[in-house]
Short mmCIF file of C-alpha atoms in Angstrom, two decimals:
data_model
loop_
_atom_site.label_atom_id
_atom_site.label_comp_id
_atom_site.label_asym_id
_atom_site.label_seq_id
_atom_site.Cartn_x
_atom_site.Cartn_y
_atom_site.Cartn_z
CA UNK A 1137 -4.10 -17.86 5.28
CA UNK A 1138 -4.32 -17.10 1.91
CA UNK A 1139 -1.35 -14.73 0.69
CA UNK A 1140 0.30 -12.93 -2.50
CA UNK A 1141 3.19 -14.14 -3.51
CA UNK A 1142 5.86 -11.87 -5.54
CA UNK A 1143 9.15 -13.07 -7.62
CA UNK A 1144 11.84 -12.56 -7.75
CA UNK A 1145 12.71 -10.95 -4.24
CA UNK A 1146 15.45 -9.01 -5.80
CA UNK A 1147 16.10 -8.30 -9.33
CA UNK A 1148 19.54 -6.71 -10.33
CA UNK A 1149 19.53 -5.39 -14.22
CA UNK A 1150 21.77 -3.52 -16.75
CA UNK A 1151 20.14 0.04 -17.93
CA UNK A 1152 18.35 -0.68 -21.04
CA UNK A 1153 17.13 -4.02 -20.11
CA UNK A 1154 13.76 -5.65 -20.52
CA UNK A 1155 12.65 -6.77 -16.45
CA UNK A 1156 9.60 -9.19 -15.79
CA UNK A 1157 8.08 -9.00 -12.39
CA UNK A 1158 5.77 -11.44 -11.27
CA UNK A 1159 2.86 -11.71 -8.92
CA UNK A 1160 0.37 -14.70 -7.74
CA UNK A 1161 -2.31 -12.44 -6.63
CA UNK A 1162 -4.76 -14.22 -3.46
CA UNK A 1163 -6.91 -16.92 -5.80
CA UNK A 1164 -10.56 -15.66 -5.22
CA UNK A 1165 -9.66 -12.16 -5.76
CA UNK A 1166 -10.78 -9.73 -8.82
CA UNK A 1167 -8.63 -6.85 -8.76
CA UNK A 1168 -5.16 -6.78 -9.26
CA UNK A 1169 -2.60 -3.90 -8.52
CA UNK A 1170 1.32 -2.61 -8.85
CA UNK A 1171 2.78 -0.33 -6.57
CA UNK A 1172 5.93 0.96 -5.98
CA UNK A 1173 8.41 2.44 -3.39
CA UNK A 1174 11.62 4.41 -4.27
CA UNK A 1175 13.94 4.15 -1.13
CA UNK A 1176 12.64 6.68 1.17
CA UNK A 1177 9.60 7.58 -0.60
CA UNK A 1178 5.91 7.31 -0.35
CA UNK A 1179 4.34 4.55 -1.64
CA UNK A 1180 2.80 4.92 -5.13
CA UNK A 1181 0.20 3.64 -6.81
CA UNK A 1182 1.42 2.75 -10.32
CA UNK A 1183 -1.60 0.64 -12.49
CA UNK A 1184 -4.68 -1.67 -11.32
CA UNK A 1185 -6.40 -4.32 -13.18
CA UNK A 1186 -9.77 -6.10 -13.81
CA UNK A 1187 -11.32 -8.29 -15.99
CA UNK A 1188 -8.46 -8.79 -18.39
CA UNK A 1189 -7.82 -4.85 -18.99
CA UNK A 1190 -6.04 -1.78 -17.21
CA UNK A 1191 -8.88 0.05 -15.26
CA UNK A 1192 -6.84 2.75 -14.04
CA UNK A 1193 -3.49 4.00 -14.47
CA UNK A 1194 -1.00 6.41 -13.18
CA UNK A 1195 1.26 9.06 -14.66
CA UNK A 1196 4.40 7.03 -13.58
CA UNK A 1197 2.66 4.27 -15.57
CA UNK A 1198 4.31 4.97 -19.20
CA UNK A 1199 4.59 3.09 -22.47
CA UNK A 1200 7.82 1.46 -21.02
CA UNK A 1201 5.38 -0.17 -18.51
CA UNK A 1202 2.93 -3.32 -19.48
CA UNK A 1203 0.90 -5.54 -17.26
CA UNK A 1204 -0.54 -8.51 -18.13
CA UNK A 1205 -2.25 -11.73 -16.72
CA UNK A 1206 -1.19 -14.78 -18.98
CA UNK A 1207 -2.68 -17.06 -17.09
CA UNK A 1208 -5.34 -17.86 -14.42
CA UNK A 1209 -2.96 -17.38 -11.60
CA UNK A 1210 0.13 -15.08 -12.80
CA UNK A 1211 -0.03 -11.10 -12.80
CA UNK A 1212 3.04 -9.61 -14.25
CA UNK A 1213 4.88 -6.04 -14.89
CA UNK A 1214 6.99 -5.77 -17.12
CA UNK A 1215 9.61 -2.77 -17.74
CA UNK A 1216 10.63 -2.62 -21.56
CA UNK A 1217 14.11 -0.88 -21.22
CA UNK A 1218 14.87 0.08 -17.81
CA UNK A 1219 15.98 3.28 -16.27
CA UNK A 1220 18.18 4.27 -13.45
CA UNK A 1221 15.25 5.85 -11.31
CA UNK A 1222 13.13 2.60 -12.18
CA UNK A 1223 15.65 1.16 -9.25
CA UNK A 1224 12.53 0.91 -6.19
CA UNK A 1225 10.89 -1.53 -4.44
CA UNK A 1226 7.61 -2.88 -6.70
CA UNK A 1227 4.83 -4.52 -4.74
CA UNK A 1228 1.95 -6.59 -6.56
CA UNK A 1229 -1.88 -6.52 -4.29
CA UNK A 1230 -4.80 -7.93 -5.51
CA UNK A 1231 -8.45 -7.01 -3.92
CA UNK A 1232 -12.05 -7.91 -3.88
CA UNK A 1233 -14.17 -4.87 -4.20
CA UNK A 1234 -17.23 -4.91 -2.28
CA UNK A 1235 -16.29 -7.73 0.09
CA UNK A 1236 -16.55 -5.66 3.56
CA UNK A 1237 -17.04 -2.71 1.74
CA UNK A 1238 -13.64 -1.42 2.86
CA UNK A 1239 -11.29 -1.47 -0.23
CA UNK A 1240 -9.03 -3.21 1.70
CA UNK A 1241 -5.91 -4.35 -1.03
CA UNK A 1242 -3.95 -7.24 0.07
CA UNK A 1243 -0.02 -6.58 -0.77
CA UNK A 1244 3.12 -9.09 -1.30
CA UNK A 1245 6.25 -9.10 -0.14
CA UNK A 1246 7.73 -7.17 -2.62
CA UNK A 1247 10.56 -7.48 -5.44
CA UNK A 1248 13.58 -5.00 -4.81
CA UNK A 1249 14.35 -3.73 -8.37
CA UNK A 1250 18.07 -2.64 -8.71
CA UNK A 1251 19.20 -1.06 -12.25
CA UNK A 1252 22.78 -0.43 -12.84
CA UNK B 1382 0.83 14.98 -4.51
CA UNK B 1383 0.41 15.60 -0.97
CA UNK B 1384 -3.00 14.13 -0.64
CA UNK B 1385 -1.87 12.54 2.70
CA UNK B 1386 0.32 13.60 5.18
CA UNK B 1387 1.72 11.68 8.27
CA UNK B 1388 3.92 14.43 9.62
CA UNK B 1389 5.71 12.51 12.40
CA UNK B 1390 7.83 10.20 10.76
CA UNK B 1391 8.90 8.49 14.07
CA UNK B 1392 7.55 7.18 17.36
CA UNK B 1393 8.81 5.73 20.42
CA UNK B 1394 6.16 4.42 23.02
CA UNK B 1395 6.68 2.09 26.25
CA UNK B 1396 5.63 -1.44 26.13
CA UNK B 1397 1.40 -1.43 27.58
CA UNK B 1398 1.48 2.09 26.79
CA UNK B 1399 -0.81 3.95 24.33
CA UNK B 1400 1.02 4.76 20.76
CA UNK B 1401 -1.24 7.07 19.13
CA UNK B 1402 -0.32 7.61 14.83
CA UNK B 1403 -2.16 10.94 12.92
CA UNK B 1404 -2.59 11.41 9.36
CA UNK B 1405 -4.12 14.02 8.04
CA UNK B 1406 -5.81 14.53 4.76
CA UNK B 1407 -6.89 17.12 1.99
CA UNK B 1408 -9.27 15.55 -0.12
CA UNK B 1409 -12.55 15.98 1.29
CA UNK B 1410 -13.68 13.44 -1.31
CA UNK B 1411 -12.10 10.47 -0.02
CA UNK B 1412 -14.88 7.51 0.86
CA UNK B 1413 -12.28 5.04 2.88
CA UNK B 1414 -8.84 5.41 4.91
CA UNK B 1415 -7.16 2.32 5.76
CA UNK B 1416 -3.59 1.90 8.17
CA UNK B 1417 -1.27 -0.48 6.98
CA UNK B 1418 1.39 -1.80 8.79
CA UNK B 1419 4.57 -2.59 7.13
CA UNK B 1420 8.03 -4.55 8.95
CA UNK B 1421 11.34 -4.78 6.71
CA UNK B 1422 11.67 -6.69 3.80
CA UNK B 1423 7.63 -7.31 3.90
CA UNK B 1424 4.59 -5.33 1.86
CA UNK B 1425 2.59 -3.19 3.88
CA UNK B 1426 0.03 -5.57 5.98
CA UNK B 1427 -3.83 -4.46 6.36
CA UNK B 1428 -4.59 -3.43 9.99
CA UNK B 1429 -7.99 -1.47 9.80
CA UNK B 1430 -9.84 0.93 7.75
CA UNK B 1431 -12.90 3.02 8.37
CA UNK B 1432 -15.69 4.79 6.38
CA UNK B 1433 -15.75 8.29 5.37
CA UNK B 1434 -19.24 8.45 7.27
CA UNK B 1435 -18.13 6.74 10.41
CA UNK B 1436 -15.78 8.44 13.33
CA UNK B 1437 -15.22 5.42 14.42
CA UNK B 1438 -13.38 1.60 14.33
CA UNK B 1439 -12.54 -0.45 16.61
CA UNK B 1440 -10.35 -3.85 16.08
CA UNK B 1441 -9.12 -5.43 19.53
CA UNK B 1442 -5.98 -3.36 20.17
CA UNK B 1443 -6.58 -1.04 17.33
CA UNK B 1444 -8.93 2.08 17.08
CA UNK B 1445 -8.73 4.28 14.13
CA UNK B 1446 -10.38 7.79 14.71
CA UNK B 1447 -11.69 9.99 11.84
CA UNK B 1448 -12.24 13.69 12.17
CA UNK B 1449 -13.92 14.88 8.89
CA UNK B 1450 -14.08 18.98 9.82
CA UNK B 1451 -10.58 18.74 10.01
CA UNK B 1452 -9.53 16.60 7.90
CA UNK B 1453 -7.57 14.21 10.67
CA UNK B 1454 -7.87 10.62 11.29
CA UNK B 1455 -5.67 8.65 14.30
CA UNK B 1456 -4.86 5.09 14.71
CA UNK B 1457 -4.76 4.21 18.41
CA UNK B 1458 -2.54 1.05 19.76
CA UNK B 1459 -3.53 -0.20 23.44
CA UNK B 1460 -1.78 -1.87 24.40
CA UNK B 1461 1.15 -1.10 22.67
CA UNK B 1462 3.59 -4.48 22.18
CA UNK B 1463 7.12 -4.35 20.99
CA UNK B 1464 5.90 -6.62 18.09
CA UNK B 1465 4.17 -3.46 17.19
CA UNK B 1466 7.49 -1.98 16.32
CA UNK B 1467 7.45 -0.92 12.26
CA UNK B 1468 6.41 1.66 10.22
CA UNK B 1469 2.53 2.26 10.16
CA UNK B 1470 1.06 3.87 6.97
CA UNK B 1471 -2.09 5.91 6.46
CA UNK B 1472 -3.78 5.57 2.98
CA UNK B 1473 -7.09 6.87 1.28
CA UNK B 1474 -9.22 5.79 -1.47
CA UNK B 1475 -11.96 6.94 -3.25
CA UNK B 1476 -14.55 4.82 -4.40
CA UNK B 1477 -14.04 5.89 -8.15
CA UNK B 1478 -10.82 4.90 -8.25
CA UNK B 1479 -8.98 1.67 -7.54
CA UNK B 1480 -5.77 3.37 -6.02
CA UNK B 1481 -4.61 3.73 -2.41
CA UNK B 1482 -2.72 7.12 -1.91
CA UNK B 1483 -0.27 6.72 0.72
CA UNK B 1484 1.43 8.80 3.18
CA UNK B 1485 4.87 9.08 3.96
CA UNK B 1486 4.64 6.99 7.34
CA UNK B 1487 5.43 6.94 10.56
CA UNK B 1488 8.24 4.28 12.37
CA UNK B 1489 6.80 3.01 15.38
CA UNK B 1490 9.10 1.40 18.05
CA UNK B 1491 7.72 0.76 21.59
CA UNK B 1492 10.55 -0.29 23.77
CA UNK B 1493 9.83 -2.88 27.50
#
């Protein structure tokens, strides 16, 4: 069964420093999503993606954040100059809107983001 | 944001019991609500979602319940298994938007 795949699983940086997440979102799908999780938290909703371009965004999502698809297969997050309470769990999901009609996002494993 | 509440954060059921999971919701606007499951170490899993305009879904062991006048949907496990055991979220979306608002969850354990 088709999955999404997330690396690293854990990521330890230095405050200040430049992080790259990465995401092989399910190969037929069209939408493509970050979330994240700060230990003991609710899950949030961070940016989504389509067609080459940020379709929506949230207020957690600032400048220091980027996403980008370099390829045909790669979605990636990257974090500019890190911050202490940037130190959560980040989980990639990709969708197909429409399919079922259910909105159903499909979600990785996860990369556990650690900033010292 | 407090869009979606699941005000039980823990569970403990018998194994072939019923485990029954609430959420509750303020948005009236919300088109879709979807349960995830989620063990350790993994992202949350898809179980089953439902319609705004249904009351209704059922999925083999899984039912999911909506009650629009008051704002309450249910996810209902028979019967329950102890691979069951993990933390269950609730999430909504609406149709205009691409995001999934989460609640806070609720850790499930059912026990032999």
């Amino acid at each position: 069964e088709p999955e999404v795949t997330q690396t690293p699983s854990h990521q330890v940086t230095q405050m200040g420093q430049e992080v790259i997440l990465r995401c092989v979102p399910i190969s037929n799908h069209l939408y493509f999503y970050w979330y994240r999780q700060i230990l003991g938290q609710k899950v949030e909703f961070l940016v989504s993606f389509y067609n080459n371009e940020i379709s929506e965004k949230s207020e957690i999502f600032d400048d220091q954040f980027s996403v980008e698809r370099p390829d045909g297969s790669n979605f990636t997050l990257k974090i500019r100059s890190t911050k202490l309470e940037d130190s959560a769990m980040y989980f990639c999901a990709s969708s197909v809107p429409g399919q079922g009609s259910s909105y159903e996002q499909y979600f990785g494993p996860g990369t556990r983001l650690t900033v010292t | 944001d407090q869009q979606v509440k699941q005000n039980s954060p823990s569970l403990s059921v018998q194994e072939g019991r019923i485990s029954i999971l609430n959420c509750d919701y303020t948005n009236s606007m919300f088109d879709y609500f979807l349960w995830y499951k989620k063990y350790p170490a993994e992202g949350p899993t898809f179980l089953i979602s439902i319609s705004s305009i249904k009351d209704k879904n059922e999925d083999g062991r899984f039912t999911v319940f909506l009650n629009k006048s008051a704002k309450h949907l249910s996810l209902h496990i028979v019967p329950s298994q102890p691979g069951d055991s993990a933390v269950y979220f609730c999430a909504a979306i609406l149709a205009s938007t691409d995001k999934l608002i989460f609640g806070t969850g609720t850790r499930l354990q059912v026990f032999p």
